[in-house]
Coordinates of C-alpha atoms and ligand atoms in Angstrom, one line a residue:
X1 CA -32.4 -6.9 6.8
X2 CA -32.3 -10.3 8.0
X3 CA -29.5 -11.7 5.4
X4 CA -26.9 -13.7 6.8
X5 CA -23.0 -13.5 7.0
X6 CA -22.8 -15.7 4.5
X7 CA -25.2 -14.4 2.1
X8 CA -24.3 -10.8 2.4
X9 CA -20.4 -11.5 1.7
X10 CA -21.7 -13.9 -1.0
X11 CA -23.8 -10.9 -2.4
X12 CA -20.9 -8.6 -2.6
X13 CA -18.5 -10.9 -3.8
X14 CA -21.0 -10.7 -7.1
X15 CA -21.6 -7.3 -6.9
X16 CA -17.6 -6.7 -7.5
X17 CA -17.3 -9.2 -10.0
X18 CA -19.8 -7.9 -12.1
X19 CA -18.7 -4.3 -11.2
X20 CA -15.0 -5.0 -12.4
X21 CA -15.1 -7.4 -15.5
X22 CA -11.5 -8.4 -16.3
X23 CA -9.9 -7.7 -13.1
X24 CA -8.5 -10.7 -12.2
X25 CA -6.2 -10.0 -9.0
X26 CA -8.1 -7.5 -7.9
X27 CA -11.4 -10.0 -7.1
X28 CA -8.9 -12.8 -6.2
X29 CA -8.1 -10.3 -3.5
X30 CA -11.8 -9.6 -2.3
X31 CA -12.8 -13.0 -2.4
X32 CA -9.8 -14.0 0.3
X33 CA -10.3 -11.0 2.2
X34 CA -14.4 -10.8 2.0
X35 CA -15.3 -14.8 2.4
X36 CA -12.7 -15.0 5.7
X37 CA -14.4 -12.2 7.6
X38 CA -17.8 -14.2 7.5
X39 CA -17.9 -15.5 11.4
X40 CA -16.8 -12.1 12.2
X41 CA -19.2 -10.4 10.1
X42 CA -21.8 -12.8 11.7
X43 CA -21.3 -11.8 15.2
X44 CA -21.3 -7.9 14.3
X45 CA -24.5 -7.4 12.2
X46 CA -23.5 -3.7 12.4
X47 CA -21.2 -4.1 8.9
X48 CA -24.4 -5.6 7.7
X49 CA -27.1 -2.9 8.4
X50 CA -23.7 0.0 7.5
X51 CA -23.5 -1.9 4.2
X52 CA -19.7 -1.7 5.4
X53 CA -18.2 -4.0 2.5
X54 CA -19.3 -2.6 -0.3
X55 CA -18.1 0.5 0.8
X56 CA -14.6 -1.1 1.5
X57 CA -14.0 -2.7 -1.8
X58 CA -14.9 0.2 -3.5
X59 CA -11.3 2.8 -4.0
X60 CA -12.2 5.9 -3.3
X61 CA -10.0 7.5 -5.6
X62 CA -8.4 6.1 -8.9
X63 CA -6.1 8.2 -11.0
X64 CA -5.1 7.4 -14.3
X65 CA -2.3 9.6 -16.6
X66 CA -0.4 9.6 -19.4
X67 CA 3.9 9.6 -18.9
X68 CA 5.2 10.5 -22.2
X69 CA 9.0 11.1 -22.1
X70 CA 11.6 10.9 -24.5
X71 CA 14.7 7.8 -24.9
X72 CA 18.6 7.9 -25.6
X73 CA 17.8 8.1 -29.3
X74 CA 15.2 10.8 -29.3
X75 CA 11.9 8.6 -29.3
X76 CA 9.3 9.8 -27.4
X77 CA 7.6 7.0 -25.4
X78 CA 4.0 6.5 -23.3
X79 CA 3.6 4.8 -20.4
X80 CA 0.7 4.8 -18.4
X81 CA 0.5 5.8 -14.7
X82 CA -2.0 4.9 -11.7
X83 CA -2.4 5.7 -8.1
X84 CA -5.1 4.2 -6.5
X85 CA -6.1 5.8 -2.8
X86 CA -7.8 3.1 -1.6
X87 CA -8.7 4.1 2.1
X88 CA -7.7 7.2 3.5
X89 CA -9.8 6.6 7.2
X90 CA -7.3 6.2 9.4
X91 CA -4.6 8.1 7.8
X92 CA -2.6 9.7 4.7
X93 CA -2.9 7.0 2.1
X94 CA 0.5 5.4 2.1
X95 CA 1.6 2.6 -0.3
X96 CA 4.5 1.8 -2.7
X97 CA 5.1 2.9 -6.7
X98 CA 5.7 -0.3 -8.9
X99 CA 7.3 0.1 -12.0
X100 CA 6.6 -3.0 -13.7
X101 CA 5.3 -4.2 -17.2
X102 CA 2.5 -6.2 -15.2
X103 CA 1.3 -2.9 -14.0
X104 CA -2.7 -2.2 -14.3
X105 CA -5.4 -0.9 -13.1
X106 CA -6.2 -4.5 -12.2
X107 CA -2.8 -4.9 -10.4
X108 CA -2.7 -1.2 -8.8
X109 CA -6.2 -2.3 -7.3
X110 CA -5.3 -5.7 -5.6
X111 CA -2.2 -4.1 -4.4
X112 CA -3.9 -1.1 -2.8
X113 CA -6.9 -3.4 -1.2
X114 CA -4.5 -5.2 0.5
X115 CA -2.0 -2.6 1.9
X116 CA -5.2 -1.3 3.3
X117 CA -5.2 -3.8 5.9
X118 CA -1.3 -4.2 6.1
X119 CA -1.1 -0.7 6.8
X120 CA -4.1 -1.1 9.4
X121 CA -2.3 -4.3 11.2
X122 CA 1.0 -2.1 11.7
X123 CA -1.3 -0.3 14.5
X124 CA 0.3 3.2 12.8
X125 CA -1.8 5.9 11.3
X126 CA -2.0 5.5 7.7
X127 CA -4.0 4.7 5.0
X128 CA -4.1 2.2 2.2
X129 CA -3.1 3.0 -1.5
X130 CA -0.9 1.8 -4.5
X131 CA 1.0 3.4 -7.3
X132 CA 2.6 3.2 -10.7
X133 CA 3.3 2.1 -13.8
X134 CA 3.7 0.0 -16.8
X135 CA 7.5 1.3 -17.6
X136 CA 10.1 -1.6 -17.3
X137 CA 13.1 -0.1 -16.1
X138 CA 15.4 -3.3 -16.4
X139 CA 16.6 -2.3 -19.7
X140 CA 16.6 1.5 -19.5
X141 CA 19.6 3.8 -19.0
X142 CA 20.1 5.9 -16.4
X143 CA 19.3 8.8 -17.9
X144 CA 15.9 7.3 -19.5
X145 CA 15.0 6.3 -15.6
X146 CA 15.5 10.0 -14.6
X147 CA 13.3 11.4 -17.4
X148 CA 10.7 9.1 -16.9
X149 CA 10.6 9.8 -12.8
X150 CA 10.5 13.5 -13.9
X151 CA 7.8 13.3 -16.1
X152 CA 6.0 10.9 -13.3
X153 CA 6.2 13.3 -10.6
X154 CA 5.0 16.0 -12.9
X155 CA 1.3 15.0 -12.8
X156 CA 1.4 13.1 -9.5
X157 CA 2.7 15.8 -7.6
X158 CA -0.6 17.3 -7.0
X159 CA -2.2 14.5 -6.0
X160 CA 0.3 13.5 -3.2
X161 CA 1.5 15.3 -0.1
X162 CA 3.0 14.6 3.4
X163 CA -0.5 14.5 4.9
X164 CA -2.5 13.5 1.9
X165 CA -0.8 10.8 0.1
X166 CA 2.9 9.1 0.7
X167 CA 4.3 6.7 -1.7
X168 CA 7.3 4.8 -1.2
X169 CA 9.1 1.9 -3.3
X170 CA 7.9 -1.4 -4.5
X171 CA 9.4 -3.6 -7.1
X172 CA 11.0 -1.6 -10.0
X173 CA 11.0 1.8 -7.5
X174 CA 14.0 1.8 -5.1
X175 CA 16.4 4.8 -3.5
X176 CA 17.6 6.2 -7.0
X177 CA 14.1 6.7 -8.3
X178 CA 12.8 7.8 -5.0
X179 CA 15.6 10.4 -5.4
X180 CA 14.5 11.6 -8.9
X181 CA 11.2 11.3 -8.0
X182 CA 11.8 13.7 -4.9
X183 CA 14.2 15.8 -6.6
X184 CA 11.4 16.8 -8.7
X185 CA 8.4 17.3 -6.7
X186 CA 10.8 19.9 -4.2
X187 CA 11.6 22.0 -7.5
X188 CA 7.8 22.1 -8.5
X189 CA 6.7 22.6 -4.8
X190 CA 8.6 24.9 -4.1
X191 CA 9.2 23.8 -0.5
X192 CA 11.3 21.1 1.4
X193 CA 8.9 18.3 1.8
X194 CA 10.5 15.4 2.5
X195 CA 7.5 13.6 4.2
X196 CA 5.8 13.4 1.0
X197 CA 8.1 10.0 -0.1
X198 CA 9.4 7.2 1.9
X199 CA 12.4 5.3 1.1
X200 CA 14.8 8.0 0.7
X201 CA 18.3 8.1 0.7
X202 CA 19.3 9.0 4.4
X203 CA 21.5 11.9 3.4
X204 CA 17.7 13.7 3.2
X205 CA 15.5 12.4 5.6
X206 CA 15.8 8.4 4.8
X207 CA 14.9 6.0 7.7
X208 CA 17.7 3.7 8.7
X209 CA 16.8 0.3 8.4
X210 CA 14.3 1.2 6.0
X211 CA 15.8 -1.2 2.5
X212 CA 15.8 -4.0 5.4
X213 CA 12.5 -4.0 6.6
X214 CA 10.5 -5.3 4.7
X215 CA 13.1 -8.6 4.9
X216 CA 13.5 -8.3 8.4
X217 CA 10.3 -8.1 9.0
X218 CA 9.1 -11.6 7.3
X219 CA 11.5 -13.0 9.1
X220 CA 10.9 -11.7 12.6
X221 CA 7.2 -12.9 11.5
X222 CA 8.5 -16.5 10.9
X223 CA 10.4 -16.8 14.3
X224 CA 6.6 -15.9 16.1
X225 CA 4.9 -18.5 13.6
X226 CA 8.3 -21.0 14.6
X227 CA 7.7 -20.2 18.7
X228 CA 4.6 -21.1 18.3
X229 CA 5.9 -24.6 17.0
X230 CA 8.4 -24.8 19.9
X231 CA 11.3 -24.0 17.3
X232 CA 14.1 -21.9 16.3
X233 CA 14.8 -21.0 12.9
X234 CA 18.5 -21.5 13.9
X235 CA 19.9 -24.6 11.3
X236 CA 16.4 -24.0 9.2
X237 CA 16.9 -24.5 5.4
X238 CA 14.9 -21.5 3.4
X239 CA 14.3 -21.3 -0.1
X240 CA 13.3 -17.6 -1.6
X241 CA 12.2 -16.7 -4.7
X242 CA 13.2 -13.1 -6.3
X243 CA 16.3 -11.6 -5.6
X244 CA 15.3 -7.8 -4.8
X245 CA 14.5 -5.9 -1.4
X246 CA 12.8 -8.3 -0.1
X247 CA 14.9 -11.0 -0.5
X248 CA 17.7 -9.1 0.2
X249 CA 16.7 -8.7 3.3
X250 CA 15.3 -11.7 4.5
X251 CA 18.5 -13.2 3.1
X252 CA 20.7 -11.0 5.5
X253 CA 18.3 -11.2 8.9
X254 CA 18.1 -15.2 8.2
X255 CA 21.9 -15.7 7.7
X256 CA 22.6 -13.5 10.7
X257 CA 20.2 -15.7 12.4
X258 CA 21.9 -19.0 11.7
X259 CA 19.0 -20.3 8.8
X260 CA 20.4 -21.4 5.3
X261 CA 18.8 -19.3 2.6
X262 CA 20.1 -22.4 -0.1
X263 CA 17.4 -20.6 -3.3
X264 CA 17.0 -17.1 -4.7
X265 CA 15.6 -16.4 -7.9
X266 CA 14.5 -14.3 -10.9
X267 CA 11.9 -14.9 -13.9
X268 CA 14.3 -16.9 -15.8
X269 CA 15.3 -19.4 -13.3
X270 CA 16.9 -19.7 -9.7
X271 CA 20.4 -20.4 -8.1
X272 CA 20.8 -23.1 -5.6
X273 CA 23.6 -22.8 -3.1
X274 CA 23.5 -25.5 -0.4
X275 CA 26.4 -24.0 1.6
X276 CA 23.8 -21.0 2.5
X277 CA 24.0 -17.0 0.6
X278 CA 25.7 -15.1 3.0
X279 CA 28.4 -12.4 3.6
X280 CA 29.3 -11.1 -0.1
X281 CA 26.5 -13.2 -1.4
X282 CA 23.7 -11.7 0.1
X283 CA 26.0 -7.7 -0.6
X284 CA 26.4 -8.8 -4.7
X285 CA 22.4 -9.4 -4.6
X286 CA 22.1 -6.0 -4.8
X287 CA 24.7 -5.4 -7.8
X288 CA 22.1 -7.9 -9.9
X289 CA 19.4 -5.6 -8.8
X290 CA 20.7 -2.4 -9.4
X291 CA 22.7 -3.2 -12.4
X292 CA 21.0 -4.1 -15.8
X293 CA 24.3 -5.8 -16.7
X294 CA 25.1 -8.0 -14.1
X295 CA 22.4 -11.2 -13.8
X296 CA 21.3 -14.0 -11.7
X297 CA 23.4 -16.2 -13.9
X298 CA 26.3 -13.9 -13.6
X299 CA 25.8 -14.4 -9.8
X300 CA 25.4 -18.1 -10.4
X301 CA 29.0 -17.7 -12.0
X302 CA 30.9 -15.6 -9.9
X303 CA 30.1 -17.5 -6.7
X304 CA 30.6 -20.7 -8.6
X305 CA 27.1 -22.2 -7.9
X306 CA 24.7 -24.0 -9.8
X307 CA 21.8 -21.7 -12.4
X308 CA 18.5 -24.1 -13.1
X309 CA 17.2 -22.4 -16.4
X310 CA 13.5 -22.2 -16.7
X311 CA 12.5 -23.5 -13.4
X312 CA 11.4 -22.1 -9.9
X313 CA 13.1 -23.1 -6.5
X314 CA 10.1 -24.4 -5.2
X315 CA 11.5 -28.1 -6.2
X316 CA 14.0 -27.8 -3.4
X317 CA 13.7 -30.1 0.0
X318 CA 13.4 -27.4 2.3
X319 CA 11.8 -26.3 5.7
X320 CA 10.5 -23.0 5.2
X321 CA 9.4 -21.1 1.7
X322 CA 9.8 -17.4 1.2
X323 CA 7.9 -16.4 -1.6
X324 CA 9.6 -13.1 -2.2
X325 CA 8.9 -12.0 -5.9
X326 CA 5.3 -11.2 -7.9
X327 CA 1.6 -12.5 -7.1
X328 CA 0.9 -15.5 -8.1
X329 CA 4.2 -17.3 -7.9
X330 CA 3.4 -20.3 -6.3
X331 CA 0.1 -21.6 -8.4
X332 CA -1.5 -25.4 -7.2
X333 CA 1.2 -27.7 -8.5
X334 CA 4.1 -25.4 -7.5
X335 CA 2.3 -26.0 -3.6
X336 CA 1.9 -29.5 -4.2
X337 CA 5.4 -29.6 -4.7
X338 CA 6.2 -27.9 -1.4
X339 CA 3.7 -30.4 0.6
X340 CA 5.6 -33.4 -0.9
X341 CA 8.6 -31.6 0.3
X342 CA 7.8 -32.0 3.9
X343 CA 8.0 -27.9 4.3
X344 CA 6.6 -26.6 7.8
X345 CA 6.3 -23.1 6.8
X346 CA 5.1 -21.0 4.0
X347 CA 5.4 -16.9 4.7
X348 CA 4.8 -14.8 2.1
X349 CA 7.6 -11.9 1.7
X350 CA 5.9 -10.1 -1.8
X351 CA 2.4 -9.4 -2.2
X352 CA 0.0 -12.6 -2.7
X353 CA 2.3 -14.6 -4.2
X354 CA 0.5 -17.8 -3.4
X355 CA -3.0 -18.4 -5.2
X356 CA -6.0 -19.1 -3.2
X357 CA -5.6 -22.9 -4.1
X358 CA -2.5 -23.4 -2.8
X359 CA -3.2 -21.6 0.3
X360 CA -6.1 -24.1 0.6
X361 CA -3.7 -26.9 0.0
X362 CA -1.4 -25.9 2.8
X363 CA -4.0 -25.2 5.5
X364 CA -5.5 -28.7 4.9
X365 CA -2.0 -30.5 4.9
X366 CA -1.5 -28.5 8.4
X367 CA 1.8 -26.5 6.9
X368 CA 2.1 -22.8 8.8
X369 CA 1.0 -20.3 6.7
X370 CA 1.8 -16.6 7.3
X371 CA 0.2 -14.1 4.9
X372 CA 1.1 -10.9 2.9
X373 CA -0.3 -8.7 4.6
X374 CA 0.8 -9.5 7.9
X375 CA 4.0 -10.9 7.3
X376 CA 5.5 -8.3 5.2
X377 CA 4.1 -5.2 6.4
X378 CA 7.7 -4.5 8.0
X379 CA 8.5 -2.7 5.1
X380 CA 5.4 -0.1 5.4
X381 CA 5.6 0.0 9.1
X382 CA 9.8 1.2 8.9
X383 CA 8.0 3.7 6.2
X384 CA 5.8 5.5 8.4
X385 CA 8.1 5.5 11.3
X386 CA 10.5 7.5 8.6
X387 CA 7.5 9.8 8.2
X388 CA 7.5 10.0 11.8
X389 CA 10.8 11.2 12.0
X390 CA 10.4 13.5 9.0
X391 CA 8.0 15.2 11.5
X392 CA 10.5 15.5 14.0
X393 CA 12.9 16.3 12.0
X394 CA 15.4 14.0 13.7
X395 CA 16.5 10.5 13.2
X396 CA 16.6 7.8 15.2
X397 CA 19.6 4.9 15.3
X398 CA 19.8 1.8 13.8
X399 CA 19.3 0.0 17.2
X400 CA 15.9 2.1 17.7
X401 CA 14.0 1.4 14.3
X402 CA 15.4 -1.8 14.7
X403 CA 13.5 -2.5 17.6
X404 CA 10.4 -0.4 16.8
X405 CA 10.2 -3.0 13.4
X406 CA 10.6 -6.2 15.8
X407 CA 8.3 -4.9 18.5
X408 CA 5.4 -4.1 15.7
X409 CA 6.0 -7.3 14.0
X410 CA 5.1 -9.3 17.3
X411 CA 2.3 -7.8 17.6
X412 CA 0.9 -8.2 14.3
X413 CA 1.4 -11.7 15.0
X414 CA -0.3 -11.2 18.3
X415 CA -3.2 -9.6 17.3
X416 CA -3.4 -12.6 14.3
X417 CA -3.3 -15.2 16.3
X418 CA -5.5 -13.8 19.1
X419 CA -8.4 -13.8 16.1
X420 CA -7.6 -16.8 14.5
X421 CA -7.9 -18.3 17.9
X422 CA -11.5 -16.4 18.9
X423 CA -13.0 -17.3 15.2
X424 CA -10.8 -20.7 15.1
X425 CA -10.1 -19.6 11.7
X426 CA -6.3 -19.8 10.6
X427 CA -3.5 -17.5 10.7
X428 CA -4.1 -15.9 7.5
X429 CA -7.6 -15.4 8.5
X430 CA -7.1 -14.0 11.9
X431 CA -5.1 -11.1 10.2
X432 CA -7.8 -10.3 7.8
X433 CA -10.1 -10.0 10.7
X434 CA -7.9 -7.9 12.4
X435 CA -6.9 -5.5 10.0
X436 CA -10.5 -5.2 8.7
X437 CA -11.7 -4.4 12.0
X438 CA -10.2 -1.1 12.7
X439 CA -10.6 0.3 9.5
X440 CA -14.7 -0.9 9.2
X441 CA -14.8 0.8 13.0
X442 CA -13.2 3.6 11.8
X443 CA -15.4 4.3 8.7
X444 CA -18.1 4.2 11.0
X445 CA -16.8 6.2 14.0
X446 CA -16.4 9.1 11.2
X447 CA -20.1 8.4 9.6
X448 CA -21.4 8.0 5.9
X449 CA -17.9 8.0 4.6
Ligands
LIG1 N1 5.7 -1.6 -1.3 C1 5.8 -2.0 0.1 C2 4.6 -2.8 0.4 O1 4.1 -3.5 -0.4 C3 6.0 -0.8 1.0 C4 5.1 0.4 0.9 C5 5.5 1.6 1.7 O2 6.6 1.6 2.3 O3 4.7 2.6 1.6 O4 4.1 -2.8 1.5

């Protein structure tokens, strides 16, 4: 008793450091989320005497398992496998599967931290978590992909369920490995259900609009943050990095919308296209995603446009940056780079992509910053209205999920700004707050959980 704010986030902030030597991401995640609730966590001394954030950092579930399976030449291989169910208080836990050489417990824990709170802002019943593994599936074969999902599913199949646990795609994880995923859970379960994934194909149970979201959604998040300027995004120059579902999709929504999306890019380099990608630039995005043949330099090719080898768009005079790729993608000097730009906006599209640096750097040089976990929780959100409608058994049109998505995504920005305003903390803040508050309530409403 009688600690401060302060001292008490201070003192947990050690406690998790000391608690998880090595992991990296996983305290640069705490530390954002912990150290902005402090005025909040001042004027509620509840979370205090509840001990509340130690109790939120801590996952209450990690699995870890071996995925042996065998190659094209009759090798057999090991991967590693994770889910991590964060926070399972106001819902099923509900998170994507990564497939990614990055992939770590580290990684798995960040991730999971923060979709806790993204799933919490989308005002929908479901809990935080995070999948995956360490299996690079850029240079496998079909076949190797469909083994290796198999052999997956054949462990995490009893830790997930339609009301226990829901995982859905991230990067590496999209509709065909959702289908081999699923494919193999219904033969082991024995039974039809198809609420237990999201991000299926639509022929069995699929939401429509669902690969857009996520896109869509960042966008939709950027026209609030533009309103709020007294602008349109209309004639707005855009550079994204990564060139996968999420860029896809903010690609499409932005060119639709009248913006020029002149970047996209991959770990190699980016493509700059100063005419705007568009039409059956934005369509062949997803042949370099979904083929391992066909690159970003083969895109650079076929459209005639210009490939800058070893470099990252965020060189480019723009107004608004879409970070769209990994965490950490946009490190100090990458964001000084964007402040000498002159750019208005920074919204990130993947998961904290921006280091806590540069996020300093753009609040103090006054550049709107939308984060993560508000700003791209359009993908989760279209995830559990498909679980929704796996309940129903029904599907709704285009038009309707459309609408849902842009209706929830104003009122994440809504209930952002509203606490950045009352804690005159920023935008990225005001979402922490917000999404922390229902799920601390919540763990108290339901006692010593
Ligand atoms: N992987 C996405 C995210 O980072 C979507 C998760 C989901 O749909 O469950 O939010």
């Amino acid at each position: 008793m009688g600690v401060s704010a302060k001292e008490y986030v201070e003192k947990v902030i050690e406690k998790v450091k000391a608690k998880n030597p090595g992991e990296k991401e996983f305290v640069q995640a705490v530390e954002e989320v912990l150290t902005s609730l402090t005025p909040f966590i001042a004027e509620n001394p509840q979370y205090i005497q509840q001990n509340i954030l130690e109790r939120i950092v801590e996952p209450e579930r990690q699995i870890i398992f071996r995925v042996p399976w065998e190659d094209d030449n009759g090798n057999i291989q090991v991967n590693r496998g994770f889910r991590v169910e964060f926070n399972g208080v106001i819902g099923p836990y509900k998170g994507g599967l990564r497939f990614h050489p990055s992939v770590a417990l580290d990684s798995m824990k960040f991730l999971a931290f923060e979709q806790t709170f993204k799933n919490s802002l989308t005002g929908l019943p479901i809990g935080g978590g995070k999948g995956g593994s360490d299996f690079n599936s850029t240079d496998k074969s079909d076949r190797e992909i469909k083994r290796f999902c198999e052999s997956f599913m054949t462990e995490l199949y009893r830790h997930i369920g339609p009301d226990k646990d829901v995982p859905a795609g991230d990067i590496g994880v999209s509709g065909r490995e959702i289908g081999y995923l699923f494919g193999h859970y219904r033969r082991i379960k024995g039974a039809y259900e198809n609420g237990v994934l999201t991000g299926k194909n639509q022929n069995y149970g699929g939401s429509k609009i669902r690969p857009e979201a996520t896109g869509y959604g960042v966008t939709y998040f950027i026209q609030e943050m533009l309103k709020d300027m007294g602008e349109s995004i209309e004639g707005k120059t855009v550079a994204i990095s990564g060139y996968g579902n999420v860029a896809w999709g903010a690609a499409k929504k932005m060119a639709e919308l009248g913006a020029k999306v002149v970047t996209i890019s991959g770990s190699k380099g980016y493509v700059y296209d100063p005419d705007g990608i568009k039409g059956k630039k934005v369509d062949y995005m997803l042949e370099v995603r979904g083929n391992k043949d066909v690159s970003l330099k083969d895109f650079a090719e076929k459209f005639n446009l210009e490939y800058f080898e070893g470099k990252k768009p965020w060189e480019r005079k723009v107004d608004i940056v879409v970070p769209c790729a990994i965490q950490n993608e946009i490190l100090l000097e990458d964001a000084q780079k964007i402040v000498k730009n002159g750019v208005k906006i920074v919204c990130e599209g993947a998961n904290m992509p921006c280091s806590a640096e540069a996020i300093e750097l753009f609040e103090k040089h006054g550049i709107g910053f939308g984060a993560a976990k508000a700003a791209n929780a359009g993908g989760v959100a279209v995830s559990a209205l498909e679980m929704s409608q796996n309940s129903l058994r029904y599907q709704w049109s285009e038009e309707e999920v459309d609408s849902k998505l842009h209706d929830i995504m104003k009122d994440i920005y809504k209930k952002s700004k509203e606490m950045s305003v009352q804690y005159n903390v920023s935008l990225a803040k005001g979402a922490n707050i917000a999404g922390f508050k229902k799920v601390a309530d919540t763990m108290l409403m339901q006692g010593n959980y």
